[in-house]
Tab-separated table of C-alpha atoms in Angstrom:
chain	number	residue	atom	x	y	z
A	1	MET	CA	30.998	-18.837	-16.834
A	2	LYS	CA	30.311	-15.120	-17.112
A	3	ASN	CA	26.746	-14.258	-18.038
A	4	SER	CA	26.488	-11.430	-20.555
A	5	THR	CA	22.861	-10.496	-19.815
A	6	ALA	CA	22.281	-6.752	-19.548
A	7	ARG	CA	19.810	-7.344	-16.732
A	8	LYS	CA	21.478	-6.991	-13.335
A	9	LEU	CA	20.578	-8.082	-9.841
A	10	ILE	CA	18.989	-5.578	-7.487
A	11	ILE	CA	20.476	-5.951	-4.002
A	12	ASN	CA	19.256	-3.923	-1.044
A	13	VAL	CA	20.488	-4.365	2.520
A	14	ASN	CA	17.721	-4.636	5.084
A	15	VAL	CA	19.114	-3.111	8.285
A	16	LEU	CA	17.401	-4.290	11.458
A	17	ASP	CA	19.170	-3.212	14.623
A	18	PHE	CA	22.251	-5.454	15.061
A	19	GLY	CA	21.206	-7.974	12.399
A	20	HIS	CA	18.624	-10.692	11.785
A	21	SER	CA	19.931	-13.264	14.219
A	22	GLY	CA	17.959	-13.577	17.439
A	23	SER	CA	21.214	-13.069	19.352
A	24	ALA	CA	22.560	-10.333	17.078
A	25	ARG	CA	23.325	-7.805	19.786
A	26	ALA	CA	24.926	-10.330	22.137
A	27	TYR	CA	26.949	-11.927	19.331
A	28	SER	CA	28.114	-8.584	17.928
A	29	GLY	CA	29.533	-7.509	21.271
A	30	LEU	CA	28.391	-3.940	20.618
A	31	PRO	CA	26.831	-1.763	23.356
A	32	ALA	CA	23.031	-1.794	23.377
A	33	ASP	CA	22.844	1.945	22.645
A	34	THR	CA	24.832	1.579	19.404
A	35	VAL	CA	21.587	1.503	17.425
A	36	MET	CA	20.740	4.931	18.833
A	37	SER	CA	23.761	6.464	17.110
A	38	ALA	CA	23.497	8.107	13.679
A	39	ASP	CA	27.151	7.178	13.082
A	40	TYR	CA	26.265	3.462	13.227
A	41	TYR	CA	23.842	3.746	10.316
A	42	ALA	CA	26.122	6.072	8.381
A	43	GLU	CA	28.937	3.517	8.562
A	44	LEU	CA	26.633	0.685	7.453
A	45	GLY	CA	25.601	2.886	4.522
A	46	ARG	CA	29.219	3.432	3.539
A	47	ILE	CA	29.882	-0.330	3.633
A	48	ALA	CA	26.836	-0.976	1.432
A	49	GLU	CA	27.898	1.701	-1.037
A	50	ARG	CA	31.411	0.257	-1.198
A	51	GLY	CA	29.721	-2.921	-2.461
A	52	THR	CA	27.645	-0.925	-4.990
A	53	LEU	CA	24.440	-2.212	-3.393
A	54	ASP	CA	21.214	-0.642	-4.599
A	55	ALA	CA	19.616	0.602	-1.416
A	56	PHE	CA	19.604	0.818	2.368
A	57	PHE	CA	16.294	-0.631	3.575
A	58	LEU	CA	14.802	0.140	6.991
A	59	ALA	CA	11.855	-1.372	8.838
A	60	ASP	CA	9.739	0.672	11.213
A	61	HIS	CA	9.004	-0.019	14.882
A	62	PRO	CA	6.178	2.239	16.085
A	63	SER	CA	5.950	0.182	19.291
A	64	LEU	CA	8.155	-2.037	21.428
A	65	THR	CA	7.848	-5.798	21.221
A	66	ASN	CA	6.356	-7.643	24.164
A	67	ASP	CA	9.565	-9.593	24.690
A	68	PRO	CA	12.402	-7.539	26.223
A	69	ARG	CA	14.847	-10.413	25.630
A	70	SER	CA	14.563	-10.000	21.888
A	71	SER	CA	17.289	-7.980	20.186
A	72	ARG	CA	14.704	-6.844	17.656
A	73	GLY	CA	12.082	-4.187	17.875
A	74	ALA	CA	14.054	-2.049	20.330
A	75	ARG	CA	15.237	0.604	17.859
A	76	ALA	CA	13.489	3.854	18.534
A	77	LEU	CA	14.946	6.070	15.799
A	78	GLU	CA	12.437	6.991	13.091
A	79	PRO	CA	13.291	5.553	9.620
A	80	THR	CA	13.291	8.706	7.490
A	81	ALA	CA	15.462	10.487	10.050
A	82	ILE	CA	18.018	7.668	9.882
A	83	LEU	CA	17.861	7.696	6.070
A	84	THR	CA	18.668	11.411	6.034
A	85	THR	CA	21.877	10.577	7.915
A	86	VAL	CA	22.678	7.769	5.468
A	87	ALA	CA	21.982	10.122	2.545
A	88	GLU	CA	24.599	12.548	3.851
A	89	ALA	CA	27.151	9.738	4.273
A	90	THR	CA	26.707	8.330	0.734
A	91	THR	CA	26.328	9.550	-2.842
A	92	HIS	CA	24.641	6.702	-4.763
A	93	LEU	CA	22.986	4.367	-2.276
A	94	GLY	CA	19.187	4.240	-2.428
A	95	LEU	CA	17.176	4.949	0.714
A	96	VAL	CA	14.097	2.806	1.449
A	97	GLY	CA	11.983	3.525	4.512
A	98	THR	CA	9.057	1.482	5.801
A	99	LEU	CA	6.012	3.322	7.131
A	100	SER	CA	2.534	1.947	7.686
A	101	THR	CA	-0.620	2.957	5.870
A	102	THR	CA	-2.597	1.971	8.968
A	103	TYR	CA	-1.203	4.530	11.414
A	104	ASN	CA	0.056	7.454	9.345
A	105	ASP	CA	-1.373	10.375	7.406
A	106	PRO	CA	-0.834	10.204	3.616
A	107	VAL	CA	-0.165	13.927	3.127
A	108	GLU	CA	2.422	14.043	5.901
A	109	LEU	CA	4.049	10.844	4.664
A	110	ALA	CA	4.137	12.073	1.053
A	111	ASP	CA	5.794	15.296	2.195
A	112	ARG	CA	8.332	13.474	4.377
A	113	PHE	CA	9.499	11.101	1.628
A	114	LEU	CA	9.560	13.738	-1.096
A	115	THR	CA	11.692	15.874	1.231
A	116	LEU	CA	14.074	12.922	1.667
A	117	ASP	CA	14.117	12.507	-2.110
A	118	HIS	CA	15.229	16.111	-2.560
A	119	ILE	CA	17.858	15.894	0.197
A	120	SER	CA	19.327	12.729	-1.343
A	121	GLY	CA	19.248	13.876	-4.968
A	122	GLY	CA	16.592	11.364	-6.046
A	123	ARG	CA	17.414	8.205	-4.088
A	124	ALA	CA	14.334	7.685	-1.899
A	125	ALA	CA	11.676	4.968	-1.864
A	126	TRP	CA	8.748	4.225	0.429
A	127	ASN	CA	7.998	0.667	1.520
A	128	ALA	CA	4.267	0.543	2.265
A	129	VAL	CA	2.956	-1.944	4.826
A	130	THR	CA	-0.202	-2.459	6.829
A	131	THR	CA	0.163	-2.935	10.587
A	132	TYR	CA	-0.917	-6.164	12.266
A	133	SER	CA	1.119	-5.843	15.481
A	134	ALA	CA	-1.217	-5.927	18.480
A	135	ALA	CA	1.193	-3.710	20.433
A	136	THR	CA	0.940	-0.828	17.965
A	137	GLY	CA	-2.741	0.073	17.994
A	138	PRO	CA	-2.891	1.337	21.602
A	139	ASN	CA	-0.073	3.797	20.814
A	140	PHE	CA	-2.533	5.440	18.437
A	141	GLY	CA	-5.620	5.152	20.608
A	142	VAL	CA	-6.840	1.977	18.882
A	143	GLU	CA	-7.347	-1.000	21.184
A	144	VAL	CA	-7.774	-3.581	18.400
A	145	ASN	CA	-6.131	-3.328	14.987
A	146	PRO	CA	-8.476	-3.181	11.978
A	147	ASP	CA	-9.016	-6.518	10.249
A	148	ARG	CA	-7.065	-7.393	7.108
A	149	GLU	CA	-9.808	-6.359	4.694
A	150	THR	CA	-10.163	-2.941	6.335
A	151	ARG	CA	-6.399	-2.422	6.500
A	152	TYR	CA	-5.969	-3.131	2.807
A	153	ARG	CA	-8.925	-1.011	1.772
A	154	ARG	CA	-7.311	1.908	3.588
A	155	ALA	CA	-3.906	0.979	2.117
A	156	GLU	CA	-5.264	1.155	-1.440
A	157	ALA	CA	-6.738	4.606	-0.788
A	158	PHE	CA	-3.637	5.751	1.102
A	159	VAL	CA	-1.238	4.755	-1.679
A	160	ASP	CA	-3.408	6.511	-4.258
A	161	VAL	CA	-3.323	9.750	-2.247
A	162	VAL	CA	0.460	9.619	-1.908
A	163	ALA	CA	0.912	8.805	-5.602
A	164	GLN	CA	-1.377	11.624	-6.692
A	165	LEU	CA	0.391	14.125	-4.445
A	166	TRP	CA	3.796	13.121	-5.781
A	167	ARG	CA	2.667	13.271	-9.400
A	168	ALA	CA	0.992	16.626	-8.755
A	169	ALA	CA	4.280	17.948	-7.359
A	170	TYR	CA	6.135	16.707	-10.433
A	171	TYR	CA	3.634	17.899	-13.045
A	172	GLY	CA	2.621	21.065	-11.177
A	173	HIS	CA	-1.086	20.807	-10.448
A	174	ASP	CA	-3.456	20.380	-7.497
A	175	VAL	CA	-5.223	17.212	-6.353
A	176	ASN	CA	-8.901	16.866	-5.491
A	177	ILE	CA	-9.509	13.615	-3.604
A	178	ASN	CA	-12.744	12.521	-1.937
A	179	ASN	CA	-13.149	8.912	-0.859
A	180	GLN	CA	-14.247	6.855	2.119
A	181	ASP	CA	-10.941	7.334	3.930
A	182	PHE	CA	-9.391	10.615	2.771
A	183	GLN	CA	-10.329	14.078	1.586
A	184	VAL	CA	-7.349	15.992	0.195
A	185	HIS	CA	-7.531	19.240	-1.765
A	186	GLY	CA	-4.402	21.099	-2.840
A	187	ARG	CA	-0.771	20.110	-3.242
A	188	LEU	CA	2.516	19.733	-1.410
A	189	ALA	CA	4.811	22.735	-0.986
A	190	LEU	CA	7.504	20.923	-2.975
A	191	PRO	CA	8.324	20.449	-6.652
A	192	GLY	CA	9.267	17.122	-8.197
A	193	SER	CA	12.682	15.684	-7.316
A	194	ALA	CA	15.691	14.684	-9.396
A	195	GLN	CA	13.995	11.324	-10.095
A	196	GLY	CA	10.525	12.814	-10.360
A	197	TYR	CA	9.311	11.448	-7.034
A	198	PRO	CA	10.180	8.490	-4.737
A	199	LEU	CA	9.787	4.894	-5.804
A	200	PHE	CA	7.045	2.809	-4.221
A	201	ILE	CA	7.753	-0.612	-2.702
A	202	GLN	CA	5.162	-2.931	-1.206
A	203	ALA	CA	5.625	-5.637	1.412
A	204	GLY	CA	2.853	-8.180	1.879
A	205	GLY	CA	2.181	-11.610	0.452
A	206	SER	CA	-1.574	-11.833	0.903
A	207	ASP	CA	-3.840	-11.720	-2.149
A	208	GLN	CA	-4.722	-8.121	-1.264
A	209	GLY	CA	-1.058	-7.213	-0.951
A	210	ARG	CA	-0.108	-8.783	-4.260
A	211	SER	CA	-2.986	-7.031	-6.000
A	212	LEU	CA	-1.887	-3.673	-4.579
A	213	ALA	CA	1.688	-4.340	-5.629
A	214	GLY	CA	0.820	-5.319	-9.181
A	215	ARG	CA	-1.219	-2.161	-9.641
A	216	THR	CA	1.132	0.396	-8.144
A	217	ALA	CA	4.517	-0.829	-6.857
A	218	ASN	CA	7.989	-0.504	-8.359
A	219	GLY	CA	9.256	-3.258	-6.090
A	220	VAL	CA	7.903	-6.051	-3.877
A	221	PHE	CA	9.578	-7.201	-0.664
A	222	ALA	CA	8.637	-10.881	-0.914
A	223	ALA	CA	8.924	-13.771	1.545
A	224	GLU	CA	9.775	-16.926	-0.394
A	225	MET	CA	11.830	-19.975	0.583
A	226	VAL	CA	11.062	-22.465	-2.211
A	227	LEU	CA	12.089	-21.742	-5.811
A	228	SER	CA	8.918	-23.100	-7.421
A	229	ALA	CA	6.765	-20.963	-5.114
A	230	ALA	CA	8.993	-17.946	-5.763
A	231	GLN	CA	8.562	-18.444	-9.514
A	232	GLU	CA	4.792	-18.693	-9.114
A	233	HIS	CA	4.659	-15.520	-7.009
A	234	TYR	CA	6.987	-13.724	-9.438
A	235	GLN	CA	4.781	-14.499	-12.434
A	236	TYR	CA	1.545	-13.811	-10.577
A	237	VAL	CA	2.548	-10.268	-9.599
A	238	LYS	CA	3.985	-9.548	-13.055
A	239	ASN	CA	0.691	-10.698	-14.596
A	240	VAL	CA	-1.274	-8.418	-12.269
A	241	ALA	CA	0.941	-5.532	-13.359
A	242	VAL	CA	0.276	-6.338	-17.031
A	243	ALA	CA	-3.458	-6.512	-16.335
A	244	HIS	CA	-3.216	-2.927	-15.098
A	245	GLY	CA	-1.530	-1.782	-18.305
A	246	ARG	CA	2.018	-1.966	-17.000
A	247	LYS	CA	5.099	-3.744	-18.344
A	248	PRO	CA	6.465	-6.737	-16.384
A	249	GLU	CA	9.832	-5.033	-15.963
A	250	GLU	CA	8.175	-2.068	-14.234
A	251	ILE	CA	7.945	-4.071	-11.013
A	252	ALA	CA	10.898	-5.821	-9.332
A	253	ILE	CA	10.327	-8.894	-7.153
A	254	LEU	CA	12.792	-8.898	-4.240
A	255	PRO	CA	12.660	-11.820	-1.767
A	256	GLY	CA	14.325	-11.482	1.611
A	257	LEU	CA	17.598	-13.424	1.982
A	258	VAL	CA	19.154	-14.074	5.396
A	259	THR	CA	22.870	-14.903	5.125
A	260	VAL	CA	25.249	-16.613	7.562
A	261	ILE	CA	28.613	-16.576	5.790
A	262	GLY	CA	31.755	-18.592	6.434
A	263	SER	CA	34.857	-19.223	4.341
A	264	THR	CA	33.941	-22.936	4.552
A	265	GLN	CA	30.628	-24.674	5.196
A	266	ALA	CA	31.912	-25.806	8.588
A	267	GLU	CA	32.840	-22.236	9.485
A	268	ALA	CA	29.405	-20.941	8.499
A	269	GLU	CA	27.678	-23.629	10.580
A	270	ALA	CA	29.933	-22.850	13.546
A	271	ARG	CA	28.974	-19.176	13.253
A	272	GLU	CA	25.295	-20.103	13.313
A	273	LEU	CA	25.721	-22.416	16.314
A	274	ALA	CA	27.578	-19.694	18.208
A	275	GLN	CA	24.673	-17.334	17.591
A	276	LYS	CA	22.078	-19.877	18.688
A	277	SER	CA	23.992	-20.498	21.917
A	278	LYS	CA	23.354	-16.859	22.889
A	279	GLU	CA	19.593	-16.920	22.255
A	280	PRO	CA	16.994	-17.469	24.994
A	281	GLY	CA	16.108	-21.161	24.996
A	282	ASP	CA	12.575	-20.767	23.708
A	283	TYR	CA	13.182	-17.745	21.486
A	284	GLU	CA	12.902	-19.400	18.055
A	285	ILE	CA	10.022	-21.682	19.071
A	286	ARG	CA	8.016	-18.636	20.130
A	287	ARG	CA	8.821	-16.858	16.875
A	288	LEU	CA	7.835	-19.870	14.771
A	289	SER	CA	4.603	-20.186	16.767
A	290	GLU	CA	3.787	-16.567	15.911
A	291	LYS	CA	4.554	-17.125	12.227
A	292	LEU	CA	2.324	-20.205	11.996
A	293	GLY	CA	-0.425	-19.074	14.349
A	294	PHE	CA	-0.012	-22.313	16.309
A	295	ASP	CA	1.442	-22.683	19.819
A	296	LEU	CA	4.405	-25.065	19.655
A	297	SER	CA	5.642	-24.385	23.182
A	298	GLN	CA	3.904	-27.492	24.581
A	299	VAL	CA	5.249	-29.831	21.873
A	300	ASP	CA	8.459	-31.756	22.517
A	301	PRO	CA	11.094	-30.284	20.162
A	302	ASP	CA	11.998	-33.764	18.931
A	303	ASP	CA	8.409	-34.750	18.170
A	304	PRO	CA	7.025	-34.412	14.638
A	305	LEU	CA	5.724	-30.992	13.712
A	306	PRO	CA	1.932	-31.201	14.189
A	307	GLN	CA	0.073	-31.239	10.896
A	308	GLU	CA	-2.389	-28.735	12.337
A	309	ALA	CA	0.436	-26.178	12.460
A	310	ILE	CA	0.877	-26.260	8.690
A	311	SER	CA	-2.710	-26.836	7.611
A	312	ASP	CA	-4.622	-24.169	5.724
A	313	TYR	CA	-5.686	-21.542	8.225
A	314	PRO	CA	-9.421	-22.007	8.991
A	315	ASP	CA	-10.246	-18.323	8.465
A	316	PRO	CA	-7.427	-16.124	7.093
A	317	GLN	CA	-9.315	-13.042	8.279
A	318	LEU	CA	-8.794	-14.216	11.861
A	319	PHE	CA	-5.038	-14.740	11.499
A	320	LYS	CA	-3.313	-11.890	13.328
A	321	GLY	CA	0.157	-12.202	11.817
A	322	SER	CA	1.585	-11.837	8.321
A	323	MET	CA	-0.218	-14.167	5.921
A	324	GLY	CA	2.681	-13.862	3.456
A	325	PHE	CA	5.182	-15.110	6.049
A	326	ARG	CA	2.858	-17.910	7.106
A	327	GLU	CA	2.267	-19.150	3.575
A	328	ALA	CA	5.985	-19.075	2.726
A	329	SER	CA	6.801	-20.988	5.917
A	330	VAL	CA	4.063	-23.566	5.355
A	331	ARG	CA	5.192	-24.224	1.766
A	332	LEU	CA	8.677	-25.075	3.012
A	333	LEU	CA	7.492	-27.213	5.917
A	334	ARG	CA	5.220	-29.285	3.665
A	335	GLU	CA	8.135	-30.402	1.493
A	336	ARG	CA	9.116	-33.207	3.891
A	337	PRO	CA	8.443	-34.353	7.469
A	338	TYR	CA	10.026	-32.132	10.131
A	339	THR	CA	10.405	-32.341	13.868
A	340	VAL	CA	9.723	-29.097	15.718
A	341	ARG	CA	13.465	-28.665	16.260
A	342	GLU	CA	14.182	-29.198	12.554
A	343	ALA	CA	11.443	-26.738	11.584
A	344	VAL	CA	12.928	-24.114	13.876
A	345	SER	CA	16.350	-24.695	12.334
A	346	ALA	CA	15.014	-24.590	8.772
A	347	LEU	CA	13.157	-21.318	9.267
A	348	ALA	CA	15.187	-19.689	12.041
A	349	GLY	CA	12.040	-17.700	12.776
A	350	SER	CA	12.512	-15.149	10.028
A	351	GLY	CA	9.985	-16.255	7.405
A	352	HIS	CA	12.621	-15.571	4.748
A	353	LYS	CA	15.056	-17.794	2.878
A	354	ARG	CA	18.124	-18.431	5.023
A	355	ILE	CA	21.452	-19.678	3.713
A	356	VAL	CA	24.211	-20.869	6.016
A	357	GLY	CA	27.200	-21.373	3.747
A	358	THR	CA	30.145	-20.131	1.767
A	359	PRO	CA	30.250	-17.042	-0.448
A	360	GLU	CA	30.192	-19.374	-3.451
A	361	ALA	CA	27.030	-21.124	-2.256
A	362	ILE	CA	25.275	-17.818	-1.677
A	363	ALA	CA	26.308	-16.405	-5.058
A	364	ASP	CA	25.186	-19.595	-6.830
A	365	PHE	CA	21.812	-19.468	-5.072
A	366	MET	CA	21.255	-15.831	-6.046
A	367	GLU	CA	22.207	-16.574	-9.643
A	368	GLU	CA	19.826	-19.543	-9.876
A	369	TRP	CA	16.801	-17.626	-8.592
A	370	PHE	CA	17.669	-14.575	-10.689
A	371	LEU	CA	18.074	-16.423	-13.975
A	372	SER	CA	15.180	-18.877	-13.473
A	373	GLY	CA	12.424	-16.334	-12.859
A	374	GLY	CA	12.313	-16.470	-9.078
A	375	ALA	CA	13.596	-12.981	-8.327
A	376	ASP	CA	14.802	-9.719	-9.832
A	377	GLY	CA	17.057	-9.302	-6.840
A	378	PHE	CA	17.084	-9.662	-3.074
A	379	ASN	CA	16.650	-7.767	0.144
A	380	LEU	CA	19.799	-8.898	1.903
A	381	MET	CA	19.351	-9.598	5.614
A	382	PRO	CA	22.770	-10.204	7.226
A	383	ASP	CA	22.773	-12.303	10.388
A	384	ILE	CA	25.010	-9.878	12.287
A	385	LEU	CA	25.824	-6.232	11.602
A	386	PRO	CA	28.223	-4.917	10.581
A	387	SER	CA	30.286	-8.119	10.101
A	388	GLY	CA	27.719	-10.006	7.999
A	389	LEU	CA	27.361	-7.054	5.627
A	390	GLU	CA	31.130	-6.648	5.336
A	391	ASP	CA	31.498	-10.354	4.520
A	392	PHE	CA	28.857	-10.092	1.796
A	393	VAL	CA	30.456	-7.008	0.246
A	394	ASN	CA	33.984	-8.417	0.421
A	395	GLU	CA	33.308	-12.043	-0.519
A	396	VAL	CA	29.976	-12.438	-2.340
A	397	VAL	CA	29.795	-9.268	-4.448
A	398	PRO	CA	33.024	-10.083	-6.379
A	399	LEU	CA	31.581	-13.498	-7.274
A	400	LEU	CA	28.334	-11.967	-8.539
A	401	ARG	CA	30.344	-9.531	-10.654
A	402	LYS	CA	32.384	-12.397	-12.057
A	403	LYS	CA	29.141	-14.110	-13.057
A	404	GLY	CA	28.173	-10.928	-14.918
A	405	ILE	CA	24.924	-10.412	-12.999
A	406	PHE	CA	25.887	-7.493	-10.748
A	407	ARG	CA	27.323	-4.056	-11.477
A	408	GLU	CA	31.002	-3.229	-11.270
A	409	GLN	CA	30.217	0.385	-10.398
A	410	TYR	CA	27.332	2.817	-10.116
A	411	GLU	CA	26.343	4.288	-13.469
A	412	ASP	CA	23.085	6.084	-12.569
A	413	LYS	CA	22.628	8.807	-9.995
A	414	THR	CA	18.988	8.256	-9.057
A	415	LEU	CA	17.356	5.084	-7.825
A	416	ARG	CA	14.675	5.310	-10.508
A	417	GLU	CA	17.314	5.358	-13.261
A	418	ARG	CA	19.199	2.452	-11.698
A	419	TRP	CA	16.052	0.320	-11.577
A	420	ASN	CA	14.956	1.531	-15.011
A	421	MET	CA	11.569	2.672	-13.701
A	422	THR	CA	9.744	5.391	-15.636
A	423	VAL	CA	7.793	8.302	-14.190
A	424	GLN	CA	4.069	7.668	-14.643
C-alpha cells in the first residue's frame, strides 16, 4: 500500500573504496589502482544521482591500516578533492566529507568545505568525527591519541569555531574566539553559499557524541542493528536537540545499512558466500575482536561467544575503538546465544545493520524503521561497488517510491532545502 506521508527517506551512499565487503576489491575484479582514479568516483556519483539519492558520503583515511590484506583503508585520495570531482559530474547529489576534529585546523577546514559548497552550488556537508585510530597519531607527531574526554572537548570547541566562521561568512561579520583550544579573530575570505553554509553531520555513538549531535548537528551517522535500540537512540538525540532549543525535525538520524542484494534470497546468500570465500581466513574474527575490544582469535569458532566479550566494558575511557560500534554490536549479540562463527556472520565486522536479501526485503526493512521511529533515513553501504549500488538504484529505489516514502525526482537544488534544514 502506498504511504501518502509527506516525509521522505533520506538515503546517502557511503563510498568506501570498492565496497564494504572484506573482499570487495577481489570480488569486484577491478584493478587495485581504480580507487585512485577521479573517474571512478564520478561514475559512482552519476549512478547515485540516477537513483535520486540524497548525498555521496566519504570517509577519511589519514593513515594506512596495519593490515595490508584488508581492502579497506588503502584509499589515499583526500575526501574534499574527490567530492569536487563528484560535484562536477552531478547537479543535485549532496556531497558529504568526513574530516577529524582531532587532527585538523578548524579555520582551514571551514574554508575547505565552504569552498566546496560554492563549487557545488550549495550541496556540501561536513561529517565531524574524532580520531581513535592508533596508526593516525604518529602521522601528526602524536605518539598516543588523546583520550575520549579530551577528544570530545576539542571536538565541541572545534565545531563551534567552524559554525561561527560559516555563520560569519553568511551574515557578514567577524568572529572573536578565545577558548582553551582555539583563538580565532577575523573571518573567512568567502561569502555565504547558495544554501547559506554547509550542513553539519556527526558520527559517534558515545554519550559525548550524542550530546554534540543534539546540540549542533543536522544529521547523525548512527550505528544501530536492533530496532528497539535504534528507536531509543533516535528519541534520545531528538530530545537533546529539543533541550537545546531546536525542533526534532532539525536533526536527521541516519543509521548505516550494509546491503547484499540478490533477486532471490538464495542468490543473495550465494553472493555473500562468494565474497567470504575471497577473504583472509581470520579477517572477520580480527575485525570483530577490534569492535568488541576482546581477542577472539584463540577461541574456537564453533564455541560459544565468551560472555566477557559482550559484558559492559570495565572502563569506557580505556576502550580504544568506537564505543558506538561496540554498544551496537553488544546489543545485537545479547539477544540470543551465539557461537563465535555465528557472531562473525551476524555482524560481518562492520558494526552496522547488514541485510542479505531481496530488494523487497530491503525496502520493507527501510520502511519499517522509517515509519516506526528508528530512522529518518540511511547511509547506504553497498557490499561491492559499483554493482551493489547499481542493484540498489535499479531494484530497491523503485520499491521505495511505490511505497510513497522516497522521491520520484529531485525538487530542491541545495542539500539544506532537500533536508528542510534552516539556516541558524
